[in-house]
PDB file of C-alpha atoms in Angstrom:
ATOM      1  CA  MET A 292      46.571  29.131 118.931  1.00 39.00           C
ATOM      2  CA  GLU A 293      44.855  27.597 115.956  1.00 43.00           C
ATOM      3  CA  SER A 294      46.924  27.748 112.795  1.00 42.00           C
ATOM      4  CA  GLY A 295      44.014  27.689 110.366  1.00 43.00           C
ATOM      5  CA  ASN A 296      44.066  29.533 107.100  1.00 45.00           C
ATOM      6  CA  ASN A 297      41.374  32.170 106.556  1.00 48.00           C
ATOM      7  CA  THR A 298      41.298  31.409 102.803  1.00 47.00           C
ATOM      8  CA  ARG A 299      39.031  28.454 103.565  1.00 53.00           C
ATOM      9  CA  ILE A 300      36.378  30.843 104.874  1.00 66.00           C
ATOM     10  CA  SER A 301      33.922  31.495 102.066  1.00 65.00           C
ATOM     11  CA  GLU A 302      31.163  33.355 103.916  1.00 80.00           C
ATOM     12  CA  PHE A 303      29.795  34.717 107.177  1.00 89.00           C
ATOM     13  CA  LEU A 304      26.243  34.687 108.534  1.00 90.00           C
ATOM     14  CA  LEU A 305      24.683  38.055 109.481  1.00 90.00           C
ATOM     15  CA  LEU A 306      22.160  37.340 112.238  1.00 85.00           C
ATOM     16  CA  GLY A 307      21.134  40.868 113.219  1.00 79.00           C
ATOM     17  CA  LEU A 308      17.469  41.770 112.612  1.00 79.00           C
ATOM     18  CA  SER A 309      16.786  38.244 111.389  1.00 73.00           C
ATOM     19  CA  GLU A 310      13.402  37.649 113.055  1.00 75.00           C
ATOM     20  CA  GLU A 311      11.490  35.726 110.418  1.00 77.00           C
ATOM     21  CA  GLU A 312       8.046  37.116 111.258  1.00 79.00           C
ATOM     22  CA  LEU A 313       9.300  40.717 110.962  1.00 83.00           C
ATOM     23  CA  GLN A 314      11.258  40.452 107.714  1.00 87.00           C
ATOM     24  CA  ALA A 315       8.616  42.158 105.556  1.00 89.00           C
ATOM     25  CA  LEU A 316       8.251  45.029 108.035  1.00 91.00           C
ATOM     26  CA  ILE A 317      12.025  45.403 108.399  1.00 90.00           C
ATOM     27  CA  PHE A 318      12.457  45.450 104.605  1.00 93.00           C
ATOM     28  CA  VAL A 319       9.862  48.196 104.106  1.00 94.00           C
ATOM     29  CA  LEU A 320      11.161  50.225 107.058  1.00 93.00           C
ATOM     30  CA  PHE A 321      14.822  50.114 106.045  1.00 93.00           C
ATOM     31  CA  LEU A 322      14.079  50.662 102.360  1.00 95.00           C
ATOM     32  CA  SER A 323      12.051  53.753 103.291  1.00 95.00           C
ATOM     33  CA  MET A 324      14.798  55.099 105.554  1.00 94.00           C
ATOM     34  CA  TYR A 325      17.440  54.419 102.910  1.00 95.00           C
ATOM     35  CA  LEU A 326      15.480  56.226 100.188  1.00 96.00           C
ATOM     36  CA  ILE A 327      14.818  59.186 102.512  1.00 95.00           C
ATOM     37  CA  THR A 328      18.530  59.344 103.362  1.00 95.00           C
ATOM     38  CA  VAL A 329      19.681  59.236  99.736  1.00 95.00           C
ATOM     39  CA  ILE A 330      17.043  61.667  98.418  1.00 94.00           C
ATOM     40  CA  GLY A 331      17.453  64.090 101.340  1.00 92.00           C
ATOM     41  CA  ASN A 332      21.237  64.257 101.075  1.00 94.00           C
ATOM     42  CA  LEU A 333      21.130  64.443  97.265  1.00 94.00           C
ATOM     43  CA  LEU A 334      18.782  67.421  97.573  1.00 91.00           C
ATOM     44  CA  ILE A 335      21.246  69.139  99.903  1.00 92.00           C
ATOM     45  CA  ILE A 336      24.072  68.540  97.394  1.00 93.00           C
ATOM     46  CA  LEU A 337      21.924  69.701  94.459  1.00 91.00           C
ATOM     47  CA  VAL A 338      20.799  72.870  96.244  1.00 90.00           C
ATOM     48  CA  ILE A 339      24.343  73.819  97.236  1.00 91.00           C
ATOM     49  CA  SER A 340      25.843  73.092  93.810  1.00 90.00           C
ATOM     50  CA  SER A 341      23.107  74.934  91.868  1.00 87.00           C
ATOM     51  CA  ASP A 342      22.738  78.052  94.058  1.00 83.00           C
ATOM     52  CA  TYR A 343      25.629  80.525  93.903  1.00 84.00           C
ATOM     53  CA  HIS A 344      24.448  82.065  97.202  1.00 83.00           C
ATOM     54  CA  LEU A 345      25.580  78.828  98.854  1.00 87.00           C
ATOM     55  CA  HIS A 346      29.021  78.616  97.259  1.00 89.00           C
ATOM     56  CA  THR A 347      30.744  79.272 100.582  1.00 91.00           C
ATOM     57  CA  PRO A 348      33.152  77.171 102.697  1.00 92.00           C
ATOM     58  CA  MET A 349      30.410  76.182 105.159  1.00 91.00           C
ATOM     59  CA  TYR A 350      28.142  74.748 102.474  1.00 92.00           C
ATOM     60  CA  PHE A 351      31.019  73.183 100.555  1.00 94.00           C
ATOM     61  CA  LEU A 352      31.798  71.175 103.683  1.00 94.00           C
ATOM     62  CA  LEU A 353      28.104  70.400 104.184  1.00 93.00           C
ATOM     63  CA  SER A 354      27.799  69.021 100.643  1.00 94.00           C
ATOM     64  CA  ASN A 355      30.796  66.771 101.323  1.00 96.00           C
ATOM     65  CA  LEU A 356      29.164  65.587 104.555  1.00 95.00           C
ATOM     66  CA  SER A 357      25.965  64.776 102.660  1.00 95.00           C
ATOM     67  CA  PHE A 358      27.910  62.793 100.049  1.00 96.00           C
ATOM     68  CA  VAL A 359      29.702  60.829 102.784  1.00 96.00           C
ATOM     69  CA  ASP A 360      26.375  60.121 104.532  1.00 95.00           C
ATOM     70  CA  ILE A 361      24.955  58.641 101.312  1.00 96.00           C
ATOM     71  CA  CYS A 362      28.016  56.410 100.930  1.00 96.00           C
ATOM     72  CA  PHE A 363      27.983  55.491 104.631  1.00 95.00           C
ATOM     73  CA  THR A 364      24.403  54.254 104.485  1.00 95.00           C
ATOM     74  CA  SER A 365      24.986  52.515 101.144  1.00 95.00           C
ATOM     75  CA  THR A 366      27.767  50.461 102.715  1.00 95.00           C
ATOM     76  CA  THR A 367      25.365  48.389 104.822  1.00 94.00           C
ATOM     77  CA  ILE A 368      21.686  48.837 103.937  1.00 94.00           C
ATOM     78  CA  PRO A 369      21.576  47.579 100.299  1.00 95.00           C
ATOM     79  CA  LYS A 370      23.255  44.313 101.290  1.00 93.00           C
ATOM     80  CA  MET A 371      20.807  43.829 104.153  1.00 92.00           C
ATOM     81  CA  LEU A 372      17.834  44.512 101.857  1.00 93.00           C
ATOM     82  CA  TRP A 373      19.262  42.082  99.281  1.00 93.00           C
ATOM     83  CA  ASN A 374      19.578  39.371 101.923  1.00 91.00           C
ATOM     84  CA  ILE A 375      16.010  39.888 103.125  1.00 91.00           C
ATOM     85  CA  GLN A 376      14.678  39.803  99.573  1.00 91.00           C
ATOM     86  CA  ASN A 377      16.566  36.569  98.859  1.00 89.00           C
ATOM     87  CA  LYS A 378      15.845  35.038 102.300  1.00 88.00           C
ATOM     88  CA  SER A 379      19.550  34.767 103.010  1.00 88.00           C
ATOM     89  CA  LYS A 380      21.850  35.751 105.879  1.00 89.00           C
ATOM     90  CA  ARG A 381      25.129  35.203 104.053  1.00 90.00           C
ATOM     91  CA  ILE A 382      27.944  37.525 103.054  1.00 92.00           C
ATOM     92  CA  THR A 383      31.181  36.353 101.426  1.00 90.00           C
ATOM     93  CA  TYR A 384      34.514  36.667 103.180  1.00 90.00           C
ATOM     94  CA  GLU A 385      35.686  39.210 100.587  1.00 91.00           C
ATOM     95  CA  GLY A 386      32.396  41.102 100.885  1.00 92.00           C
ATOM     96  CA  CYS A 387      32.720  41.235 104.661  1.00 93.00           C
ATOM     97  CA  ILE A 388      36.264  42.651 104.544  1.00 93.00           C
ATOM     98  CA  THR A 389      35.151  45.189 101.920  1.00 95.00           C
ATOM     99  CA  GLN A 390      32.222  46.227 104.102  1.00 95.00           C
ATOM    100  CA  VAL A 391      34.533  46.642 107.104  1.00 95.00           C
ATOM    101  CA  TYR A 392      36.826  48.889 105.024  1.00 96.00           C
ATOM    102  CA  PHE A 393      34.128  51.199 103.664  1.00 96.00           C
ATOM    103  CA  TYR A 394      32.214  51.322 106.955  1.00 95.00           C
ATOM    104  CA  ILE A 395      35.324  52.590 108.777  1.00 95.00           C
ATOM    105  CA  LEU A 396      36.173  54.916 105.880  1.00 96.00           C
ATOM    106  CA  PHE A 397      32.875  56.771 105.795  1.00 96.00           C
ATOM    107  CA  ALA A 398      32.314  56.760 109.572  1.00 93.00           C
ATOM    108  CA  GLY A 399      35.790  58.263 109.987  1.00 94.00           C
ATOM    109  CA  LEU A 400      35.132  60.861 107.282  1.00 95.00           C
ATOM    110  CA  ASP A 401      31.925  61.874 109.064  1.00 94.00           C
ATOM    111  CA  ASP A 402      33.939  62.361 112.231  1.00 93.00           C
ATOM    112  CA  ILE A 403      36.699  64.455 110.660  1.00 95.00           C
ATOM    113  CA  LEU A 404      34.335  66.541 108.508  1.00 95.00           C
ATOM    114  CA  LEU A 405      32.339  67.493 111.603  1.00 95.00           C
ATOM    115  CA  SER A 406      35.600  68.644 113.179  1.00 95.00           C
ATOM    116  CA  VAL A 407      36.523  70.697 110.092  1.00 96.00           C
ATOM    117  CA  MET A 408      33.026  72.224 110.087  1.00 95.00           C
ATOM    118  CA  ALA A 409      33.491  73.206 113.756  1.00 95.00           C
ATOM    119  CA  TYR A 410      36.729  74.979 112.777  1.00 95.00           C
ATOM    120  CA  ASP A 411      34.825  76.745 109.985  1.00 95.00           C
ATOM    121  CA  ARG A 412      32.260  78.036 112.509  1.00 94.00           C
ATOM    122  CA  TYR A 413      35.088  79.120 114.828  1.00 94.00           C
ATOM    123  CA  VAL A 414      36.711  81.218 112.084  1.00 95.00           C
ATOM    124  CA  ALA A 415      33.345  82.642 110.941  1.00 93.00           C
ATOM    125  CA  ILE A 416      32.400  83.855 114.440  1.00 92.00           C
ATOM    126  CA  CYS A 417      35.787  84.775 115.911  1.00 92.00           C
ATOM    127  CA  TYR A 418      37.367  86.245 112.749  1.00 92.00           C
ATOM    128  CA  PRO A 419      34.409  87.353 110.587  1.00 90.00           C
ATOM    129  CA  LEU A 420      36.360  90.012 108.662  1.00 91.00           C
ATOM    130  CA  HIS A 421      39.034  87.524 107.618  1.00 92.00           C
ATOM    131  CA  TYR A 422      36.727  84.546 107.123  1.00 93.00           C
ATOM    132  CA  MET A 423      36.918  84.303 103.325  1.00 91.00           C
ATOM    133  CA  VAL A 424      40.679  84.828 103.404  1.00 92.00           C
ATOM    134  CA  ILE A 425      41.335  82.136 106.035  1.00 93.00           C
ATOM    135  CA  MET A 426      38.729  79.645 104.776  1.00 94.00           C
ATOM    136  CA  SER A 427      39.752  79.928 101.149  1.00 92.00           C
ATOM    137  CA  SER A 428      38.583  77.420  98.575  1.00 91.00           C
ATOM    138  CA  ARG A 429      42.137  76.093  98.419  1.00 93.00           C
ATOM    139  CA  LEU A 430      42.258  75.442 102.173  1.00 95.00           C
ATOM    140  CA  CYS A 431      38.806  73.814 102.176  1.00 94.00           C
ATOM    141  CA  GLY A 432      39.757  71.526  99.308  1.00 94.00           C
ATOM    142  CA  LEU A 433      43.042  70.671 101.012  1.00 96.00           C
ATOM    143  CA  LEU A 434      41.318  69.848 104.327  1.00 95.00           C
ATOM    144  CA  VAL A 435      38.827  67.549 102.576  1.00 96.00           C
ATOM    145  CA  LEU A 436      41.605  65.862 100.565  1.00 96.00           C
ATOM    146  CA  ILE A 437      43.726  65.288 103.687  1.00 95.00           C
ATOM    147  CA  SER A 438      40.663  63.847 105.448  1.00 95.00           C
ATOM    148  CA  TRP A 439      40.076  61.347 102.631  1.00 96.00           C
ATOM    149  CA  VAL A 440      43.727  60.252 102.456  1.00 96.00           C
ATOM    150  CA  LEU A 441      44.112  59.961 106.230  1.00 93.00           C
ATOM    151  CA  ILE A 442      40.937  57.936 106.769  1.00 95.00           C
ATOM    152  CA  ALA A 443      41.585  55.760 103.699  1.00 96.00           C
ATOM    153  CA  LEU A 444      44.920  54.723 105.210  1.00 94.00           C
ATOM    154  CA  TYR A 445      43.285  54.261 108.611  1.00 93.00           C
ATOM    155  CA  SER A 446      40.623  51.978 107.094  1.00 95.00           C
ATOM    156  CA  LEU A 447      43.245  50.072 105.122  1.00 95.00           C
ATOM    157  CA  LEU A 448      45.202  49.395 108.306  1.00 93.00           C
ATOM    158  CA  HIS A 449      42.180  47.811 110.007  1.00 94.00           C
ATOM    159  CA  SER A 450      41.266  45.780 106.925  1.00 93.00           C
ATOM    160  CA  LEU A 451      44.787  44.396 106.603  1.00 93.00           C
ATOM    161  CA  MET A 452      44.788  43.570 110.305  1.00 93.00           C
ATOM    162  CA  VAL A 453      41.594  41.541 109.824  1.00 93.00           C
ATOM    163  CA  LEU A 454      43.154  39.654 106.893  1.00 91.00           C
ATOM    164  CA  ARG A 455      45.806  38.208 109.206  1.00 89.00           C
ATOM    165  CA  LEU A 456      43.138  36.507 111.356  1.00 90.00           C
ATOM    166  CA  SER A 457      41.842  32.958 110.975  1.00 88.00           C
ATOM    167  CA  PHE A 458      38.198  31.973 111.376  1.00 87.00           C
ATOM    168  CA  ARG A 459      36.215  28.798 111.841  1.00 83.00           C
ATOM    169  CA  PRO A 460      34.353  27.401 108.807  1.00 79.00           C
ATOM    170  CA  LEU A 461      31.030  28.884 109.999  1.00 79.00           C
ATOM    171  CA  VAL A 462      31.112  32.370 111.545  1.00 85.00           C
ATOM    172  CA  LYS A 463      27.916  33.927 112.904  1.00 87.00           C
ATOM    173  CA  ILE A 464      27.977  37.716 113.290  1.00 87.00           C
ATOM    174  CA  PRO A 465      25.231  39.081 115.620  1.00 84.00           C
ATOM    175  CA  HIS A 466      24.785  42.169 113.418  1.00 85.00           C
ATOM    176  CA  PHE A 467      23.142  43.090 110.124  1.00 88.00           C
ATOM    177  CA  PHE A 468      26.557  44.073 108.723  1.00 91.00           C
ATOM    178  CA  CYS A 469      30.240  43.235 109.269  1.00 91.00           C
ATOM    179  CA  GLU A 470      31.232  45.432 112.185  1.00 88.00           C
ATOM    180  CA  LEU A 471      34.971  45.498 112.928  1.00 90.00           C
ATOM    181  CA  SER A 472      34.943  44.682 116.646  1.00 87.00           C
ATOM    182  CA  GLN A 473      32.476  41.820 116.159  1.00 86.00           C
ATOM    183  CA  VAL A 474      34.537  40.297 113.344  1.00 90.00           C
ATOM    184  CA  VAL A 475      37.748  40.551 115.393  1.00 91.00           C
ATOM    185  CA  GLN A 476      36.172  38.953 118.470  1.00 88.00           C
ATOM    186  CA  LEU A 477      34.910  36.007 116.407  1.00 88.00           C
ATOM    187  CA  ALA A 478      38.371  35.100 115.100  1.00 89.00           C
ATOM    188  CA  SER A 479      39.718  31.676 116.037  1.00 86.00           C
ATOM    189  CA  SER A 480      43.328  32.904 116.015  1.00 86.00           C
ATOM    190  CA  ASP A 481      45.021  35.298 118.420  1.00 87.00           C
ATOM    191  CA  ASN A 482      43.377  38.733 118.120  1.00 89.00           C
ATOM    192  CA  PHE A 483      45.301  40.535 120.875  1.00 91.00           C
ATOM    193  CA  LEU A 484      47.247  42.752 118.447  1.00 92.00           C
ATOM    194  CA  ASN A 485      44.035  43.587 116.554  1.00 92.00           C
ATOM    195  CA  ASN A 486      42.351  44.664 119.790  1.00 90.00           C
ATOM    196  CA  ILE A 487      45.293  46.860 120.778  1.00 92.00           C
ATOM    197  CA  VAL A 488      45.408  48.558 117.375  1.00 90.00           C
ATOM    198  CA  MET A 489      41.602  48.873 117.222  1.00 88.00           C
ATOM    199  CA  TYR A 490      41.184  50.567 120.600  1.00 86.00           C
ATOM    200  CA  PHE A 491      44.280  52.756 120.256  1.00 88.00           C
ATOM    201  CA  ALA A 492      43.190  53.922 116.808  1.00 86.00           C
ATOM    202  CA  ALA A 493      39.617  54.510 118.054  1.00 82.00           C
ATOM    203  CA  VAL A 494      40.894  56.784 120.826  1.00 85.00           C
ATOM    204  CA  LEU A 495      43.222  58.613 118.440  1.00 85.00           C
ATOM    205  CA  MET A 496      40.852  59.020 115.481  1.00 84.00           C
ATOM    206  CA  GLY A 497      37.730  59.481 117.579  1.00 81.00           C
ATOM    207  CA  GLY A 498      39.183  61.560 120.394  1.00 87.00           C
ATOM    208  CA  GLY A 499      41.263  63.825 118.138  1.00 89.00           C
ATOM    209  CA  PRO A 500      38.391  65.267 116.068  1.00 92.00           C
ATOM    210  CA  PHE A 501      36.153  65.457 119.151  1.00 92.00           C
ATOM    211  CA  ALA A 502      38.843  67.421 121.007  1.00 93.00           C
ATOM    212  CA  GLY A 503      39.031  69.756 117.999  1.00 93.00           C
ATOM    213  CA  ILE A 504      35.258  70.287 118.130  1.00 94.00           C
ATOM    214  CA  LEU A 505      35.370  71.012 121.875  1.00 94.00           C
ATOM    215  CA  TYR A 506      38.242  73.476 121.446  1.00 95.00           C
ATOM    216  CA  SER A 507      36.468  75.279 118.590  1.00 94.00           C
ATOM    217  CA  TYR A 508      33.249  75.659 120.549  1.00 94.00           C
ATOM    218  CA  CYS A 509      35.055  76.802 123.691  1.00 94.00           C
ATOM    219  CA  LYS A 510      36.532  79.613 121.600  1.00 93.00           C
ATOM    220  CA  ILE A 511      33.147  80.298 119.990  1.00 94.00           C
ATOM    221  CA  VAL A 512      31.379  80.555 123.371  1.00 92.00           C
ATOM    222  CA  SER A 513      34.125  82.849 124.658  1.00 92.00           C
ATOM    223  CA  CYS A 514      33.752  85.072 121.586  1.00 92.00           C
ATOM    224  CA  ILE A 515      29.943  85.147 121.766  1.00 90.00           C
ATOM    225  CA  CYS A 516      30.062  86.175 125.438  1.00 90.00           C
ATOM    226  CA  LYS A 517      32.007  89.296 124.410  1.00 87.00           C
ATOM    227  CA  ILE A 518      29.226  90.434 122.062  1.00 85.00           C
ATOM    228  CA  SER A 519      27.303  93.232 123.752  1.00 83.00           C
ATOM    229  CA  SER A 520      23.856  92.938 122.129  1.00 84.00           C
ATOM    230  CA  ALA A 521      21.517  90.027 122.756  1.00 83.00           C
ATOM    231  CA  GLN A 522      20.526  90.042 119.090  1.00 85.00           C
ATOM    232  CA  GLY A 523      24.161  89.743 118.045  1.00 82.00           C
ATOM    233  CA  LYS A 524      24.686  86.816 120.411  1.00 85.00           C
ATOM    234  CA  TYR A 525      21.597  85.067 119.065  1.00 85.00           C
ATOM    235  CA  LYS A 526      22.618  85.615 115.437  1.00 84.00           C
ATOM    236  CA  ALA A 527      26.117  84.265 116.073  1.00 83.00           C
ATOM    237  CA  PHE A 528      24.912  81.228 117.997  1.00 84.00           C
ATOM    238  CA  SER A 529      22.137  80.436 115.497  1.00 85.00           C
ATOM    239  CA  THR A 530      24.760  79.748 112.804  1.00 84.00           C
ATOM    240  CA  CYS A 531      26.055  76.870 114.970  1.00 88.00           C
ATOM    241  CA  VAL A 532      22.757  75.234 115.981  1.00 87.00           C
ATOM    242  CA  SER A 533      22.497  72.877 113.003  1.00 87.00           C
ATOM    243  CA  HIS A 534      26.091  71.756 113.307  1.00 90.00           C
ATOM    244  CA  LEU A 535      25.800  71.270 117.067  1.00 91.00           C
ATOM    245  CA  SER A 536      22.670  69.157 116.572  1.00 89.00           C
ATOM    246  CA  VAL A 537      24.440  66.899 114.069  1.00 91.00           C
ATOM    247  CA  VAL A 538      27.519  66.621 116.317  1.00 92.00           C
ATOM    248  CA  PHE A 539      25.379  65.657 119.312  1.00 91.00           C
ATOM    249  CA  LEU A 540      23.458  63.073 117.282  1.00 89.00           C
ATOM    250  CA  PHE A 541      26.622  61.594 115.740  1.00 90.00           C
ATOM    251  CA  TYR A 542      28.609  61.248 118.973  1.00 88.00           C
ATOM    252  CA  PHE A 543      25.629  60.183 121.079  1.00 86.00           C
ATOM    253  CA  THR A 544      24.856  57.276 118.740  1.00 85.00           C
ATOM    254  CA  ALA A 545      28.579  56.459 118.292  1.00 82.00           C
ATOM    255  CA  LEU A 546      28.917  56.252 122.070  1.00 80.00           C
ATOM    256  CA  GLY A 547      25.875  53.960 122.140  1.00 77.00           C
ATOM    257  CA  VAL A 548      27.522  51.640 119.591  1.00 75.00           C
ATOM    258  CA  PHE A 549      30.778  51.587 121.574  1.00 72.00           C
ATOM    259  CA  LEU A 550      29.120  50.867 124.928  1.00 71.00           C
ATOM    260  CA  SER A 551      26.765  48.224 123.522  1.00 67.00           C
ATOM    261  CA  SER A 552      29.625  46.516 121.660  1.00 64.00           C
ATOM    262  CA  ALA A 553      31.567  46.346 124.924  1.00 59.00           C
ATOM    263  CA  ALA A 554      28.626  44.401 126.432  1.00 55.00           C
ATOM    264  CA  THR A 555      29.012  41.332 124.209  1.00 50.00           C
ATOM    265  CA  HIS A 556      26.159  39.580 126.005  1.00 48.00           C
ATOM    266  CA  SER A 557      23.669  42.162 124.716  1.00 52.00           C
ATOM    267  CA  SER A 558      23.741  41.716 120.942  1.00 61.00           C
ATOM    268  CA  HIS A 559      20.183  43.046 120.570  1.00 66.00           C
ATOM    269  CA  SER A 560      21.004  46.408 122.160  1.00 68.00           C
ATOM    270  CA  SER A 561      24.188  46.559 120.068  1.00 73.00           C
ATOM    271  CA  THR A 562      22.139  46.038 116.897  1.00 76.00           C
ATOM    272  CA  ILE A 563      19.679  48.784 117.851  1.00 77.00           C
ATOM    273  CA  ALA A 564      22.540  51.194 118.587  1.00 77.00           C
ATOM    274  CA  SER A 565      24.137  50.341 115.224  1.00 81.00           C
ATOM    275  CA  VAL A 566      20.856  51.043 113.427  1.00 84.00           C
ATOM    276  CA  MET A 567      20.714  54.472 115.063  1.00 83.00           C
ATOM    277  CA  TYR A 568      24.318  55.167 114.067  1.00 85.00           C
ATOM    278  CA  THR A 569      24.338  53.824 110.512  1.00 88.00           C
ATOM    279  CA  VAL A 570      20.798  54.630 109.363  1.00 89.00           C
ATOM    280  CA  VAL A 571      18.969  57.137 111.542  1.00 89.00           C
ATOM    281  CA  THR A 572      21.786  59.690 111.906  1.00 89.00           C
ATOM    282  CA  PRO A 573      22.507  60.075 108.139  1.00 92.00           C
ATOM    283  CA  MET A 574      18.750  60.215 107.512  1.00 92.00           C
ATOM    284  CA  LEU A 575      18.169  63.034 110.024  1.00 90.00           C
ATOM    285  CA  ASN A 576      21.106  65.234 108.963  1.00 88.00           C
ATOM    286  CA  PRO A 577      19.340  66.740 105.892  1.00 87.00           C
ATOM    287  CA  PHE A 578      16.246  67.493 107.996  1.00 88.00           C
ATOM    288  CA  ILE A 579      18.335  69.176 110.686  1.00 88.00           C
ATOM    289  CA  TYR A 580      20.086  71.424 108.167  1.00 84.00           C
ATOM    290  CA  SER A 581      16.966  72.180 106.118  1.00 78.00           C
ATOM    291  CA  LEU A 582      14.718  72.908 109.090  1.00 71.00           C
ATOM    292  CA  ARG A 583      17.271  74.858 111.143  1.00 70.00           C
ATOM    293  CA  ASN A 584      19.053  76.669 108.302  1.00 77.00           C
ATOM    294  CA  ARG A 585      17.305  79.508 106.499  1.00 78.00           C
ATOM    295  CA  ASP A 586      19.829  79.567 103.631  1.00 80.00           C
ATOM    296  CA  ILE A 587      19.120  75.928 102.805  1.00 83.00           C
ATOM    297  CA  ARG A 588      15.356  76.522 102.972  1.00 79.00           C
ATOM    298  CA  GLU A 589      15.659  79.489 100.644  1.00 80.00           C
ATOM    299  CA  GLY A 590      17.887  77.452  98.345  1.00 80.00           C
ATOM    300  CA  LEU A 591      15.260  74.692  98.207  1.00 79.00           C
ATOM    301  CA  LYS A 592      12.609  77.262  97.238  1.00 77.00           C
ATOM    302  CA  ARG A 593      14.808  78.716  94.502  1.00 77.00           C
ATOM    303  CA  LEU A 594      15.584  75.225  93.241  1.00 72.00           C
ATOM    304  CA  TYR A 595      11.869  74.407  93.016  1.00 70.00           C
ATOM    305  CA  LEU A 596      11.157  77.648  91.178  1.00 64.00           C
ATOM    306  CA  MET A 597      13.948  77.219  88.609  1.00 61.00           C
ATOM    307  CA  PRO A 598      12.266  76.998  85.150  1.00 55.00           C
ATOM    308  CA  SER A 599      14.759  74.455  83.806  1.00 53.00           C
ATOM    309  CA  ILE A 600      14.095  72.079  86.701  1.00 48.00           C
ATOM    310  CA  LYS A 601      10.325  72.481  86.405  1.00 50.00           C
ATOM    311  CA  ASN A 602      10.497  71.724  82.677  1.00 55.00           C
ATOM    312  CA  GLN A 603      12.407  68.537  83.381  1.00 50.00           C
ATOM    313  CA  LEU A 604       9.882  67.482  85.996  1.00 48.00           C
ATOM    314  CA  TYR A 605       6.837  68.196  83.895  1.00 51.00           C
TER     315      TYR A 605
END
């Protein structure tokens, strides 16, 4: 095992999406997607915070999800756009570790918040008369706080594990950002312990929330089947459609990233899967909730018609 010191590493090279002839197109495309993501999720947050009709546990959790999506996208895209603008592929060692930390933090928060939102739908459909008592503002705030603390510690663990590794003077990462598994595999020192911790933690932190979502929806389906009227079944299920769409999109793209990362010989497919996961999914979430959710659409109309907002715009 090489006994090098990682303090001599000053920077990494990010090689993903580095085709010279496509740089202008990639810059415009990713800048557009980033702006759509930020504006769309900010609108969701603004609508929920300004409309008292939406001051409910479901929309409180949705506003937190939108905030996390903005932060998640901002972890990777601005740096990539900066590099394209400056015709550079470099990121400092400190910047890479920081990116690894925040990428895991916000991806993990997305995962746990989706699980909490599934529990919210379970309580709303299975215990409608006690919904506001069970899903109190105190419980919602506590669940969000626990999610932040838990994932912050989880991210810190991975970041500290990366700090113990040594790297060669020139490290080329086949991604447009510092992705944990890629960074670990490129270490020149023994990374066996990192791999064990990484895969065990991925199963625990990924499988746990997913199991919670499955359990919640099994209970929801069982409860909906007991509803006698077709209209009642449709009304109950329609409150879950937006969340189910986001869950499917999130886990489908996450699975794509995991499978493509396992095939280390296919860096191009891994990059495409990462783009879907880090950019496309946060960008589509506001559209899914605004198009499939009548309350959000009505909130957007009320927001547009508010005199104070119109005066500020004009």
